[in-house]
Each structure stands twice: as structure tokens, then as C-alpha cells.
Short mmCIF file of C-alpha atoms in Angstrom, two decimals:
data_model
loop_
_atom_site.label_atom_id
_atom_site.label_comp_id
_atom_site.label_asym_id
_atom_site.label_seq_id
_atom_site.Cartn_x
_atom_site.Cartn_y
_atom_site.Cartn_z
CA UNK A 1 -82.38 -13.36 28.85
CA UNK A 2 -79.57 -10.85 28.53
CA UNK A 3 -79.19 -11.45 24.74
CA UNK A 4 -82.22 -10.10 22.87
CA UNK A 5 -81.20 -11.31 19.37
CA UNK A 6 -78.59 -11.48 16.73
CA UNK A 7 -78.92 -8.59 14.37
CA UNK A 8 -77.63 -8.12 10.84
CA UNK A 9 -75.13 -5.23 10.69
CA UNK A 10 -76.29 -4.23 7.18
CA UNK A 11 -80.10 -4.65 6.88
CA UNK A 12 -80.79 -4.82 10.72
CA UNK A 13 -82.98 -8.04 10.35
CA UNK A 14 -83.07 -9.85 13.71
CA UNK A 15 -82.56 -13.57 14.39
CA UNK A 16 -82.79 -15.82 17.46
CA UNK A 17 -79.59 -16.15 19.42
CA UNK A 18 -78.49 -19.55 17.98
CA UNK A 19 -75.50 -20.70 16.03
CA UNK A 20 -75.56 -18.29 13.17
CA UNK A 21 -73.30 -15.65 11.73
CA UNK A 22 -74.76 -14.57 8.42
CA UNK A 23 -78.04 -12.80 7.57
CA UNK A 24 -80.21 -14.83 5.18
CA UNK A 25 -81.71 -11.67 3.90
CA UNK A 26 -78.44 -9.97 2.66
CA UNK A 27 -75.55 -12.16 3.77
CA UNK A 28 -74.40 -9.44 6.19
CA UNK A 29 -72.57 -10.35 9.38
CA UNK A 30 -74.54 -10.68 12.61
CA UNK A 31 -73.95 -8.84 15.94
CA UNK A 32 -75.24 -9.60 19.41
CA UNK A 33 -77.95 -7.30 20.68
CA UNK A 34 -78.53 -7.09 24.38
CA UNK A 35 -81.72 -6.34 26.35
CA UNK A 36 -80.16 -3.21 27.77
CA UNK A 37 -83.29 -2.38 29.82
CA UNK A 38 -82.70 -5.51 31.88
CA UNK A 39 -78.96 -4.90 32.46
CA UNK A 40 -78.11 -3.68 35.88
CA UNK A 41 -74.36 -3.17 35.91
CA UNK A 42 -72.80 -0.43 38.09
CA UNK A 43 -69.38 0.69 39.09
CA UNK A 44 -69.78 -0.82 42.59
CA UNK A 45 -71.05 -4.13 41.31
CA UNK A 46 -68.14 -4.44 39.02
CA UNK A 47 -65.48 -3.39 41.51
CA UNK A 48 -66.48 -6.20 43.95
CA UNK A 49 -66.02 -8.99 41.39
CA UNK A 50 -63.02 -11.24 40.51
CA UNK A 51 -60.37 -9.57 38.41
CA UNK A 52 -60.97 -11.17 35.07
CA UNK A 53 -63.04 -10.47 31.97
CA UNK A 54 -66.13 -12.03 33.45
CA UNK A 55 -66.51 -9.10 35.81
CA UNK A 56 -68.55 -7.47 33.02
CA UNK A 57 -70.69 -10.70 32.39
CA UNK A 58 -73.97 -8.72 32.01
CA UNK A 59 -72.46 -7.31 28.84
CA UNK A 60 -71.25 -10.79 27.58
CA UNK A 61 -73.50 -13.22 25.68
CA UNK A 62 -73.48 -16.27 28.07
CA UNK A 63 -76.91 -16.78 29.63
CA UNK A 64 -76.03 -19.38 32.25
CA UNK A 65 -72.83 -19.04 34.34
CA UNK A 66 -72.48 -22.89 34.42
CA UNK A 67 -71.46 -22.70 30.80
CA UNK A 68 -68.57 -20.25 31.36
CA UNK A 69 -65.10 -21.73 30.44
CA UNK A 70 -62.61 -19.52 32.18
CA UNK A 71 -58.90 -19.95 32.46
CA UNK A 72 -58.29 -16.53 34.05
CA UNK A 73 -58.28 -14.31 30.98
CA UNK A 74 -58.56 -10.50 31.28
CA UNK A 75 -58.11 -7.64 33.77
CA UNK A 76 -54.56 -7.36 32.51
CA UNK A 77 -52.40 -4.51 33.64
CA UNK A 78 -52.88 -0.95 32.26
CA UNK A 79 -49.44 0.35 32.65
CA UNK A 80 -48.62 4.07 32.75
CA UNK A 81 -45.62 4.22 30.54
CA UNK A 82 -43.76 7.27 31.70
CA UNK A 83 -40.30 6.54 30.17
CA UNK A 84 -41.75 5.50 26.80
CA UNK A 85 -43.97 8.46 26.76
CA UNK A 86 -41.01 10.76 27.26
CA UNK A 87 -39.03 9.04 24.49
CA UNK A 88 -42.03 9.30 22.10
CA UNK A 89 -42.95 12.83 23.00
CA UNK A 90 -46.30 12.66 24.67
CA UNK A 91 -47.37 13.39 28.27
CA UNK A 92 -49.81 10.62 29.11
CA UNK A 93 -49.46 7.14 27.63
CA UNK A 94 -50.80 3.87 28.88
CA UNK A 95 -49.95 0.34 27.66
CA UNK A 96 -52.73 -2.16 27.96
CA UNK A 97 -50.58 -5.24 28.47
CA UNK A 98 -52.34 -8.26 27.21
CA UNK A 99 -49.03 -10.23 26.89
CA UNK A 100 -49.76 -11.55 30.31
CA UNK A 101 -53.02 -13.43 29.53
CA UNK A 102 -53.04 -17.20 30.25
CA UNK A 103 -52.05 -18.14 26.73
CA UNK A 104 -50.17 -14.96 26.31
CA UNK A 105 -52.29 -12.95 23.96
CA UNK A 106 -55.46 -11.04 23.89
CA UNK A 107 -57.07 -13.92 22.00
CA UNK A 108 -57.96 -15.53 25.33
CA UNK A 109 -60.70 -13.02 25.66
CA UNK A 110 -62.75 -13.96 22.62
CA UNK A 111 -61.77 -17.55 22.88
CA UNK A 112 -63.28 -17.78 26.42
CA UNK A 113 -66.54 -16.31 25.20
CA UNK A 114 -66.66 -18.47 22.14
CA UNK A 115 -65.82 -21.79 23.80
CA UNK A 116 -68.37 -20.88 26.59
CA UNK A 117 -71.05 -20.21 24.01
CA UNK A 118 -70.27 -23.47 22.27
CA UNK A 119 -70.96 -25.23 25.71
CA UNK A 120 -74.10 -23.29 26.02
CA UNK A 121 -75.32 -24.38 22.52
CA UNK A 122 -74.18 -27.94 23.02
CA UNK A 123 -71.59 -28.01 20.24
CA UNK A 124 -69.33 -31.12 20.35
CA UNK A 125 -66.07 -29.58 19.23
CA UNK A 126 -64.35 -26.26 18.58
CA UNK A 127 -61.71 -25.11 16.27
CA UNK A 128 -60.12 -22.06 14.54
CA UNK A 129 -58.04 -20.94 11.78
CA UNK A 130 -55.06 -18.99 13.16
CA UNK A 131 -51.89 -17.13 12.66
CA UNK A 132 -50.92 -18.55 16.05
CA UNK A 133 -52.41 -16.69 18.97
CA UNK A 134 -55.93 -17.81 18.51
CA UNK A 135 -54.82 -21.37 18.04
CA UNK A 136 -53.32 -21.47 21.57
CA UNK A 137 -56.26 -19.52 23.11
CA UNK A 138 -58.91 -21.80 21.53
CA UNK A 139 -56.93 -24.97 22.33
CA UNK A 140 -56.36 -23.88 26.09
CA UNK A 141 -59.96 -23.15 26.54
CA UNK A 142 -61.07 -26.38 24.70
CA UNK A 143 -58.76 -28.36 27.03
CA UNK A 144 -60.36 -26.78 30.12
CA UNK A 145 -63.87 -27.60 28.64
CA UNK A 146 -62.76 -31.06 27.87
CA UNK A 147 -63.82 -30.91 24.22
CA UNK A 148 -61.94 -31.72 20.97
CA UNK A 149 -60.23 -28.81 19.17
CA UNK A 150 -59.16 -28.53 15.55
CA UNK A 151 -56.68 -25.83 14.60
CA UNK A 152 -55.96 -24.75 10.97
CA UNK A 153 -52.69 -22.83 10.57
CA UNK A 154 -50.52 -21.66 7.65
CA UNK A 155 -47.68 -24.13 7.64
CA UNK A 156 -45.00 -21.39 8.15
CA UNK A 157 -46.18 -19.60 11.42
CA UNK A 158 -43.74 -19.33 14.21
CA UNK A 159 -42.66 -22.66 15.83
CA UNK A 160 -43.34 -21.40 19.36
CA UNK A 161 -46.94 -20.97 18.44
CA UNK A 162 -47.35 -24.38 16.87
CA UNK A 163 -45.73 -26.06 19.90
CA UNK A 164 -47.98 -24.13 22.29
CA UNK A 165 -51.23 -24.98 20.65
CA UNK A 166 -50.27 -28.56 20.32
CA UNK A 167 -49.35 -29.03 23.98
CA UNK A 168 -52.93 -28.33 25.03
CA UNK A 169 -54.04 -31.39 22.97
CA UNK A 170 -55.46 -29.71 19.89
CA UNK A 171 -55.42 -31.45 16.53
CA UNK A 172 -53.06 -29.21 14.46
CA UNK A 173 -53.71 -28.96 10.72
CA UNK A 174 -50.94 -27.11 8.92
CA UNK A 175 -52.20 -25.81 5.64
CA UNK A 176 -49.99 -25.35 2.61
CA UNK A 177 -51.02 -21.72 2.07
CA UNK A 178 -51.73 -18.45 3.68
CA UNK A 179 -53.95 -17.69 6.63
CA UNK A 180 -56.86 -17.02 4.24
CA UNK A 181 -56.40 -20.56 2.80
CA UNK A 182 -56.56 -21.95 6.38
CA UNK A 183 -59.61 -19.90 7.19
CA UNK A 184 -61.44 -21.20 4.09
CA UNK A 185 -60.71 -24.82 5.10
CA UNK A 186 -61.77 -24.18 8.72
CA UNK A 187 -65.07 -22.67 7.35
CA UNK A 188 -65.72 -25.79 5.48
CA UNK A 189 -64.94 -27.88 8.49
CA UNK A 190 -67.48 -25.83 10.60
CA UNK A 191 -70.13 -26.43 8.00
CA UNK A 192 -69.67 -30.06 7.28
CA UNK A 193 -68.87 -31.38 10.71
CA UNK A 194 -70.81 -28.99 12.96
CA UNK A 195 -67.64 -27.76 14.62
CA UNK A 196 -67.82 -24.37 16.45
CA UNK A 197 -65.12 -22.51 14.46
CA UNK A 198 -64.71 -19.64 17.04
CA UNK A 199 -64.05 -16.73 14.68
CA UNK A 200 -66.32 -17.96 11.84
CA UNK A 201 -69.60 -19.61 12.78
CA UNK A 202 -69.38 -18.53 16.37
CA UNK A 203 -68.16 -15.12 15.44
CA UNK A 204 -71.07 -12.99 16.64
CA UNK A 205 -70.50 -14.18 20.13
CA UNK A 206 -66.56 -14.52 19.86
CA UNK A 207 -65.99 -10.76 19.12
CA UNK A 208 -67.85 -9.84 22.35
CA UNK A 209 -64.85 -10.97 24.31
CA UNK A 210 -62.64 -8.36 22.73
CA UNK A 211 -65.02 -5.56 24.05
CA UNK A 212 -63.56 -6.26 27.42
CA UNK A 213 -60.38 -4.39 26.37
CA UNK A 214 -62.31 -1.28 26.14
CA UNK A 215 -64.23 -1.93 29.45
CA UNK A 216 -61.02 -2.61 31.45
CA UNK A 217 -59.15 0.53 30.16
CA UNK A 218 -62.09 2.68 31.26
CA UNK A 219 -62.26 1.04 34.73
CA UNK A 220 -58.54 1.15 35.16
CA UNK A 221 -58.38 4.83 34.21
CA UNK A 222 -60.87 5.46 37.07
CA UNK A 223 -63.98 5.31 34.97
CA UNK A 224 -62.57 7.67 32.41
CA UNK A 225 -62.29 7.03 28.70
CA UNK A 226 -59.04 7.45 26.87
CA UNK A 227 -58.78 10.27 24.24
CA UNK A 228 -57.06 8.20 21.71
CA UNK A 229 -56.27 4.45 21.32
CA UNK A 230 -54.02 2.69 18.93
CA UNK A 231 -55.15 -0.75 17.88
CA UNK A 232 -52.99 -3.39 16.09
CA UNK A 233 -55.24 -4.45 13.21
CA UNK A 234 -55.53 -7.69 11.33
CA UNK A 235 -59.07 -8.44 10.36
CA UNK A 236 -60.51 -5.40 12.05
CA UNK A 237 -62.59 -7.31 14.41
CA UNK A 238 -60.65 -6.15 17.48
CA UNK A 239 -60.77 -2.57 16.48
CA UNK A 240 -64.57 -2.70 15.95
CA UNK A 241 -65.13 -4.50 19.21
CA UNK A 242 -63.14 -1.96 21.18
CA UNK A 243 -65.33 0.82 19.75
CA UNK A 244 -68.42 -1.14 20.63
CA UNK A 245 -67.13 -1.62 24.14
CA UNK A 246 -66.78 2.20 24.65
CA UNK A 247 -70.21 2.77 23.19
CA UNK A 248 -71.86 0.26 25.50
CA UNK A 249 -70.16 1.63 28.65
CA UNK A 250 -71.46 5.05 27.63
CA UNK A 251 -74.88 3.73 26.93
CA UNK A 252 -75.20 2.22 30.45
CA UNK A 253 -73.80 5.40 32.09
CA UNK A 254 -70.38 3.98 33.16
CA UNK A 255 -68.45 6.61 31.14
CA UNK A 256 -69.47 10.11 30.02
CA UNK A 257 -67.18 10.38 26.97
CA UNK A 258 -68.79 9.55 23.55
CA UNK A 259 -66.03 10.31 21.07
CA UNK A 260 -62.81 8.44 21.45
CA UNK A 261 -60.31 8.56 18.58
CA UNK A 262 -59.48 5.00 17.40
CA UNK A 263 -56.51 4.60 15.17
CA UNK A 264 -55.60 1.48 13.13
CA UNK A 265 -52.02 0.17 13.13
CA UNK A 266 -50.86 -2.32 10.46
CA UNK A 267 -47.75 -3.61 9.12
CA UNK A 268 -46.40 -2.76 5.66
CA UNK A 269 -46.65 -5.94 3.59
CA UNK A 270 -50.28 -6.42 4.78
CA UNK A 271 -52.06 -3.12 5.37
CA UNK A 272 -55.34 -3.39 3.31
CA UNK A 273 -57.34 -1.42 6.04
CA UNK A 274 -54.80 1.35 6.56
CA UNK A 275 -54.40 1.70 2.75
CA UNK A 276 -58.21 2.06 2.34
CA UNK A 277 -58.19 4.77 5.17
CA UNK A 278 -55.26 6.64 3.69
CA UNK A 279 -56.69 6.46 0.06
CA UNK A 280 -60.17 7.50 1.38
CA UNK A 281 -61.51 4.34 -0.33
CA UNK A 282 -64.71 2.43 0.41
CA UNK A 283 -63.30 -0.72 -0.97
CA UNK A 284 -60.74 -3.04 0.74
CA UNK A 285 -58.05 -4.31 -1.74
CA UNK A 286 -57.02 -7.70 -0.34
CA UNK A 287 -53.33 -8.74 -0.11
CA UNK A 288 -52.67 -11.98 -1.88
CA UNK A 289 -49.36 -12.91 -0.19
CA UNK A 290 -48.82 -10.96 3.12
CA UNK A 291 -45.22 -10.28 3.76
CA UNK A 292 -44.35 -9.04 7.24
CA UNK A 293 -42.60 -10.18 10.42
CA UNK A 294 -45.91 -9.29 12.25
CA UNK A 295 -47.40 -12.67 11.21
CA UNK A 296 -50.22 -12.36 13.71
CA UNK A 297 -51.58 -9.46 11.62
CA UNK A 298 -50.93 -11.13 8.28
CA UNK A 299 -54.63 -11.23 7.30
CA UNK A 300 -54.84 -10.44 3.60
CA UNK A 301 -58.62 -10.67 3.28
CA UNK A 302 -59.81 -8.82 6.61
CA UNK A 303 -63.36 -9.93 7.23
CA UNK A 304 -64.27 -6.68 9.16
CA UNK A 305 -62.08 -4.47 6.95
CA UNK A 306 -64.68 -2.03 5.61
CA UNK A 307 -66.36 -1.70 9.10
CA UNK A 308 -62.93 -1.02 10.63
CA UNK A 309 -62.34 1.64 8.06
CA UNK A 310 -65.64 3.31 8.82
CA UNK A 311 -65.14 3.06 12.51
CA UNK A 312 -61.67 4.71 12.34
CA UNK A 313 -62.99 7.61 10.16
CA UNK A 314 -66.07 8.24 12.29
CA UNK A 315 -63.95 8.33 15.41
CA UNK A 316 -61.54 10.94 14.00
CA UNK A 317 -58.64 8.43 14.15
CA UNK A 318 -56.03 7.49 11.65
CA UNK A 319 -54.59 4.59 9.84
CA UNK A 320 -50.87 4.09 9.66
CA UNK A 321 -48.48 1.37 8.75
CA UNK A 322 -44.87 0.52 9.68
CA UNK A 323 -42.14 -1.59 8.20
CA UNK A 324 -40.12 -4.50 9.68
CA UNK A 325 -37.39 -2.34 10.96
CA UNK A 326 -39.74 0.07 12.63
CA UNK A 327 -41.49 -2.90 14.24
CA UNK A 328 -38.16 -4.41 15.48
CA UNK A 329 -37.14 -1.03 16.92
CA UNK A 330 -40.58 -0.74 18.69
CA UNK A 331 -40.17 -4.14 20.30
CA UNK A 332 -36.77 -2.99 21.66
CA UNK A 333 -38.10 0.38 22.79
CA UNK A 334 -41.05 -1.00 24.67
CA UNK A 335 -38.97 -3.60 26.40
CA UNK A 336 -36.01 -1.33 27.29
CA UNK A 337 -38.21 1.57 28.62
CA UNK A 338 -41.13 -0.27 30.36
CA UNK A 339 -39.99 -3.89 30.61
CA UNK A 340 -42.70 -5.29 28.40
CA UNK A 341 -41.62 -7.80 25.67
CA UNK A 342 -44.20 -7.99 22.87
CA UNK A 343 -44.35 -9.86 19.65
CA UNK A 344 -44.21 -7.90 16.35
CA UNK A 345 -48.08 -7.77 16.14
CA UNK A 346 -48.19 -5.92 19.46
CA UNK A 347 -45.24 -3.70 18.64
CA UNK A 348 -47.08 -2.36 15.64
CA UNK A 349 -49.14 -0.16 17.91
CA UNK A 350 -46.06 1.37 19.52
CA UNK A 351 -44.38 1.96 16.07
CA UNK A 352 -47.44 3.57 14.69
CA UNK A 353 -47.85 5.67 17.88
CA UNK A 354 -44.35 7.19 17.22
CA UNK A 355 -45.22 7.87 13.60
CA UNK A 356 -48.42 9.59 14.46
CA UNK A 357 -46.75 11.80 17.07
CA UNK A 358 -43.96 12.67 14.65
CA UNK A 359 -46.66 13.58 12.14
CA UNK A 360 -48.36 15.85 14.64
CA UNK A 361 -51.60 13.75 14.56
CA UNK A 362 -51.54 13.04 18.23
CA UNK A 363 -51.32 16.01 20.51
CA UNK A 364 -48.75 15.77 23.21
CA UNK A 365 -51.41 16.08 25.96
CA UNK A 366 -53.80 13.44 24.58
CA UNK A 367 -54.54 10.60 27.08
CA UNK A 368 -53.45 7.74 24.77
CA UNK A 369 -53.56 3.99 25.13
CA UNK A 370 -51.61 1.51 23.03
CA UNK A 371 -53.07 -2.00 22.99
CA UNK A 372 -50.15 -4.53 23.16
CA UNK A 373 -51.67 -7.72 22.18
CA UNK A 374 -49.27 -10.74 22.35
CA UNK A 375 -46.19 -11.88 24.22
CA UNK A 376 -42.67 -11.52 22.71
CA UNK A 377 -41.87 -15.15 23.47
CA UNK A 378 -44.25 -16.15 20.81
CA UNK A 379 -41.91 -14.87 18.28
CA UNK A 380 -38.54 -14.23 19.89
CA UNK A 381 -36.60 -14.55 16.70
CA UNK A 382 -38.59 -11.78 15.07
CA UNK A 383 -37.07 -9.23 17.41
CA UNK A 384 -33.67 -9.55 15.64
CA UNK A 385 -32.40 -9.41 12.06
CA UNK A 386 -29.42 -11.52 13.27
CA UNK A 387 -29.64 -13.46 16.55
CA UNK A 388 -27.57 -11.72 19.28
CA UNK A 389 -24.07 -12.99 19.92
CA UNK A 390 -22.44 -13.17 23.27
CA UNK A 391 -18.93 -13.74 24.32
CA UNK A 392 -18.60 -16.57 26.79
CA UNK A 393 -16.51 -15.60 29.83
CA UNK A 394 -14.40 -17.70 32.24
CA UNK A 395 -15.93 -17.88 35.85
CA UNK A 396 -13.22 -15.61 37.26
CA UNK A 397 -13.75 -12.31 39.10
CA UNK A 398 -11.24 -10.45 36.89
CA UNK A 399 -13.53 -10.67 33.84
CA UNK A 400 -16.12 -8.43 35.54
CA UNK A 401 -13.94 -5.27 35.43
CA UNK A 402 -14.22 -5.17 31.68
CA UNK A 403 -18.02 -5.70 31.62
CA UNK A 404 -19.62 -3.79 34.46
CA UNK A 405 -19.48 0.02 34.36
CA UNK A 406 -20.90 1.94 37.24
CA UNK B 1 -69.95 -22.57 -22.57
CA UNK B 2 -68.03 -24.00 -19.62
CA UNK B 3 -69.66 -26.33 -17.00
CA UNK B 4 -68.53 -25.53 -13.59
CA UNK B 5 -69.19 -26.86 -10.13
CA UNK B 6 -70.75 -24.54 -7.51
CA UNK B 7 -70.25 -24.73 -3.73
CA UNK B 8 -72.47 -22.96 -1.38
CA UNK B 9 -71.79 -22.96 2.33
CA UNK B 10 -74.59 -24.10 4.70
CA UNK B 11 -75.12 -20.59 6.03
CA UNK B 12 -75.86 -19.25 2.50
CA UNK B 13 -77.81 -22.12 1.29
CA UNK B 14 -81.27 -20.66 1.98
CA UNK B 15 -80.54 -18.60 -1.21
CA UNK B 16 -80.25 -21.77 -3.31
CA UNK B 17 -83.25 -23.75 -1.89
CA UNK B 18 -80.87 -25.76 0.27
CA UNK B 19 -78.66 -26.80 -2.67
CA UNK B 20 -75.06 -26.78 -1.85
CA UNK B 21 -73.12 -28.55 -4.63
CA UNK B 22 -74.34 -28.51 -8.24
CA UNK B 23 -73.25 -27.87 -11.84
CA UNK B 24 -74.05 -24.74 -13.79
CA UNK B 25 -72.89 -23.29 -17.12
CA UNK B 26 -71.21 -20.03 -17.87
CA UNK B 27 -68.18 -18.48 -19.57
CA UNK B 28 -67.39 -15.86 -16.86
CA UNK B 29 -68.24 -15.36 -13.12
CA UNK B 30 -70.72 -12.72 -14.16
CA UNK B 31 -72.47 -15.29 -16.37
CA UNK B 32 -72.58 -17.75 -13.47
CA UNK B 33 -74.20 -15.21 -11.07
CA UNK B 34 -76.74 -14.25 -13.79
CA UNK B 35 -77.57 -17.93 -14.38
CA UNK B 36 -77.85 -18.61 -10.59
CA UNK B 37 -80.25 -15.57 -10.43
CA UNK B 38 -82.37 -17.12 -13.23
CA UNK B 39 -82.54 -20.39 -11.27
CA UNK B 40 -83.03 -19.07 -7.75
CA UNK B 41 -84.45 -15.64 -8.22
CA UNK B 42 -83.13 -12.11 -8.46
CA UNK B 43 -82.74 -12.07 -4.72
CA UNK B 44 -79.54 -14.25 -5.18
CA UNK B 45 -77.89 -11.53 -7.31
CA UNK B 46 -78.99 -8.87 -4.96
CA UNK B 47 -77.36 -10.70 -2.07
CA UNK B 48 -74.00 -11.14 -3.95
CA UNK B 49 -73.74 -7.88 -5.86
CA UNK B 50 -74.13 -4.22 -4.83
CA UNK B 51 -76.19 -1.70 -6.80
CA UNK B 52 -73.27 -0.98 -9.13
CA UNK B 53 -73.03 -4.69 -10.06
CA UNK B 54 -69.82 -5.34 -8.11
CA UNK B 55 -69.38 -8.09 -5.59
CA UNK B 56 -70.24 -6.88 -2.09
CA UNK B 57 -67.29 -6.66 0.27
CA UNK B 58 -69.06 -8.97 2.68
CA UNK B 59 -68.75 -11.86 0.04
CA UNK B 60 -65.74 -13.54 -1.32
CA UNK B 61 -65.84 -15.60 -4.57
CA UNK B 62 -63.19 -18.13 -5.29
CA UNK B 63 -62.34 -20.05 -8.42
CA UNK B 64 -60.21 -23.14 -7.70
CA UNK B 65 -59.41 -21.60 -4.26
CA UNK B 66 -58.21 -18.32 -5.76
CA UNK B 67 -60.16 -15.13 -4.82
CA UNK B 68 -61.54 -13.44 -8.04
CA UNK B 69 -60.10 -10.16 -6.71
CA UNK B 70 -56.72 -11.50 -7.57
CA UNK B 71 -57.93 -12.63 -11.08
CA UNK B 72 -60.17 -10.60 -13.32
CA UNK B 73 -63.02 -10.00 -10.95
CA UNK B 74 -66.42 -10.86 -12.43
CA UNK B 75 -64.92 -10.98 -15.91
CA UNK B 76 -62.72 -13.87 -14.95
CA UNK B 77 -63.13 -16.59 -17.65
CA UNK B 78 -63.97 -20.09 -16.61
CA UNK B 79 -62.98 -23.55 -17.78
CA UNK B 80 -64.76 -26.82 -17.67
CA UNK B 81 -64.67 -28.38 -14.21
CA UNK B 82 -63.68 -25.20 -12.49
CA UNK B 83 -64.87 -24.97 -8.81
CA UNK B 84 -66.55 -21.76 -7.72
CA UNK B 85 -67.05 -21.24 -3.97
CA UNK B 86 -69.11 -18.41 -2.55
CA UNK B 87 -68.09 -17.58 1.02
CA UNK B 88 -69.05 -14.90 3.57
CA UNK B 89 -66.01 -12.61 4.09
CA UNK B 90 -65.42 -13.67 7.67
CA UNK B 91 -61.83 -14.13 8.72
CA UNK B 92 -59.40 -13.23 11.44
CA UNK B 93 -60.39 -11.77 14.79
#
């Protein structure tokens, strides 16, 4: 068995690897612990496998391959961003472009693991609370698995995200409240109806999918770790999973580097983790009504908040936040320099990168990776304060001389 | 003394002998936790509160679906028929 146990992050008590996410001793969250002595995963083995997240399957918590639900997530491009690097003022910058996943966000990674684990545990239905991206990722994987899916969303998320999740056949439940209200209702549904709520009662397994964002970056850099990564941060789960990914690759000898700076990027209007980092606080002050165009990061009560704060501090990274104008500018900058169109949540990492470089907190020669986590078509209206206006032209050759300039 | 309704999720119910919905009395959230500890043992309080007597960051406490962090924390006063929910702080991802 590759999974040894689930272990409490706080008191270290161990549990069988079943459907469980909270320690009964201290109510701490549970993490998957692997039998590392039994893992045989080398660079050669990995390089011969299909280019998706399952190429690292020995470090993922699915025991039997027949339970894998895969729609092709992962092994997304790591793009060397030369023009953007020059604009921002650093020498070596890479964009981990998760906009191109099957449901167009990084959430396909943890959703694939979670829905697979639900198949393995014989759970009849899955679901998730979501600001949009996880809704589609869960619904798409549930469709592939042929099982019911229940999605709990704040009623006012972007319409493209609602349409997308619904088209996969999920039951959409718009909640008259914030994401945190939707999360609470979903938790209740998981309890009462034995539904696998992927980021709640399946969470210990779910977060393992996000580790692959660290694995792939190392492999794609030629088995080299980055020196600094910038992570868009909502709940903190992605940031913590990336750190765990680097740690596990180091543990099994696939990378030599042990210390990689991890910086948290949040939007103003919902920055509880960054505020705790900047105030050197050990307490997360939740945000009652998040107010940002980066709706995918509008998590006012971040479940992994304090763990993300500790991870950033121990790594030597920073926390920084950016306003709506800075986010819009970052969307435009990334698109116009590197041809990547990201939604506001993904652009936060680019905007924060610019800020940290301007503040002198990132050296110009640091090998830096920005994680860009969701596709711009998920929230196209957010890229503009006012929608762009175009002048319609007659289909005559003469009009071109006023438009095209060599 | 206000009589309030307590909701405990399945995953935390080992701390309340499997009981998940029940009535209890108290004037503030702090009273409720103290009364729950008297009923189910000091271990209940130790799981909810840290050594300084503050709610641990890994637990959220809601009164009528409002997080007590947006109210008056443990000193939040209670009324008859208020509903108190204890929930692990698990969200997002």
C-alpha cells in the first residue's frame, strides 16, 4: 500500500486511510502519509510515462489504477517568459500555465485525485463548494466517472463559470451568501448525505493533486527547483501543497534543493493570509464580505490560512496584495507579452511579482516561477473596467490605410 | 439563561458521545463551551480552545450562520433558540 496512513497535522495521531479529514483527538486537519520506503520513482521512470499528472502516481494516494478518473489534467506548459521578464525587470521568469487544463484551471488536478479516491472508497456522489473553478473541475470529473455531482456556489459568481459547471450535468445550488456560506452548506451535505465533498471530507486526498504543480515545474526545469515561486492564494491549500511537493521530490532524491522561497499573492479586498504575514501575526483575521474582481480567491475564512502563513515565513518568502487596477493591468501585461490570457485570480501572481521586484525583494537573477491558475475566458468581463468599443468598418480596401501601420 | 440549539458535524461527534443536535443553556458562547465541557469532559474544551482560552484557528463557531469572529467572539451574548454550529475550519482549496 503506498498510503501508510492519514496523520493529524497538529498532534501527529495516525488514522487508517479512509474517508476522514479531522483528528478526533484535537480536531486538527489530516494529511496523507506515504510509505516512502516502498516508493520507487526515478527520473527515467517518470520520463517514459504519459504527459499528465498521473506520471507521478506513486506519490498520489490512489492504490488501484482502475479507480483513476482522468480527463487529461496536468503536465501543462512551463513557459519561459522572456518578454515579460524584461518588462518586469528580472532575468529568468517562467509561467506555469494551468489555464490550459481540461476545465481550464488548476483545479482539475485536485479534482482528479478526489473523484478517483471517491471511486476507490465507494462513495456514491461527489460535490464541492466553489467560487467557480472547482465547480467545473469536479463536475467534469464526475461526468467522466458517471456519478452524481452537487455544486454549491455563491449566487453571484461569473456567469461563464456557472454555465460551464452546469453543462457537465452537475446539480447547481446557488447560495444567497458568500463562498464561506456555500462551504458551510456543502459541509452539511457531505455529513448528512454521505457525499464526497472534494475539498471538505475528501480534503486530505484532494490536496495531493496540487502537489503536482511542484513536481512538474522541477521536471520541466530539467530536474532543478526554482529559487522563488509566487502562488495565488485563496484558502492556502495550494500554497501548502506546492511546498509539500518540493519537499517530497527532495526526499526521494529527484531534486537537490531544499529551500525554495514561496510567496503568497492575494487580492486587496480579501487578503487575510497576506495581512497575517505582513503583520507578523499568528492569527488569521477572516474577511466577512470579500470584495475583489479576483473572485476565485475570495475565500474570507481560509481553511489552511495559518499553515500557509507558516509555510511562507519558513521558506523566506513574502506576502503581498494587489488592487483591482493592478490585477487588470497584470492580465493585460501577461496577454500582450506572452500570449497567455488569465482570469484575475491567476493575474494576481503576476501583479505581486511586479510589486516584489519593485520592492527589491526578488533579486533580478532569481529563477522565478509564477503560477497562473485559471483561464481568462472564465471571467472575460473582469479584464476591463468598461467593455472595449470597436468602430465597425465597411468591407472596402480603402478603410485599411487608416488602420494598419507598418 | 438562554436555551440554544447545538449542531455538531459527524466528524466532531466523537467528542459529544455521538450526539449531534441538542439543547443546552448559556448566556454567552464561553458559557456554552464550559457547559459542554461539564457534560462531555474537559477534553471537549481542550479541542475547541487553545491554552490562552481562545478558539483555535482550526475551528469555526457560528451563531445563526454568523462566525463569532465577526461578532463578539466568545463573549457574544446568546438568545433563546439561537443555533450554534461548531465546524472544522476547512474551506477553499
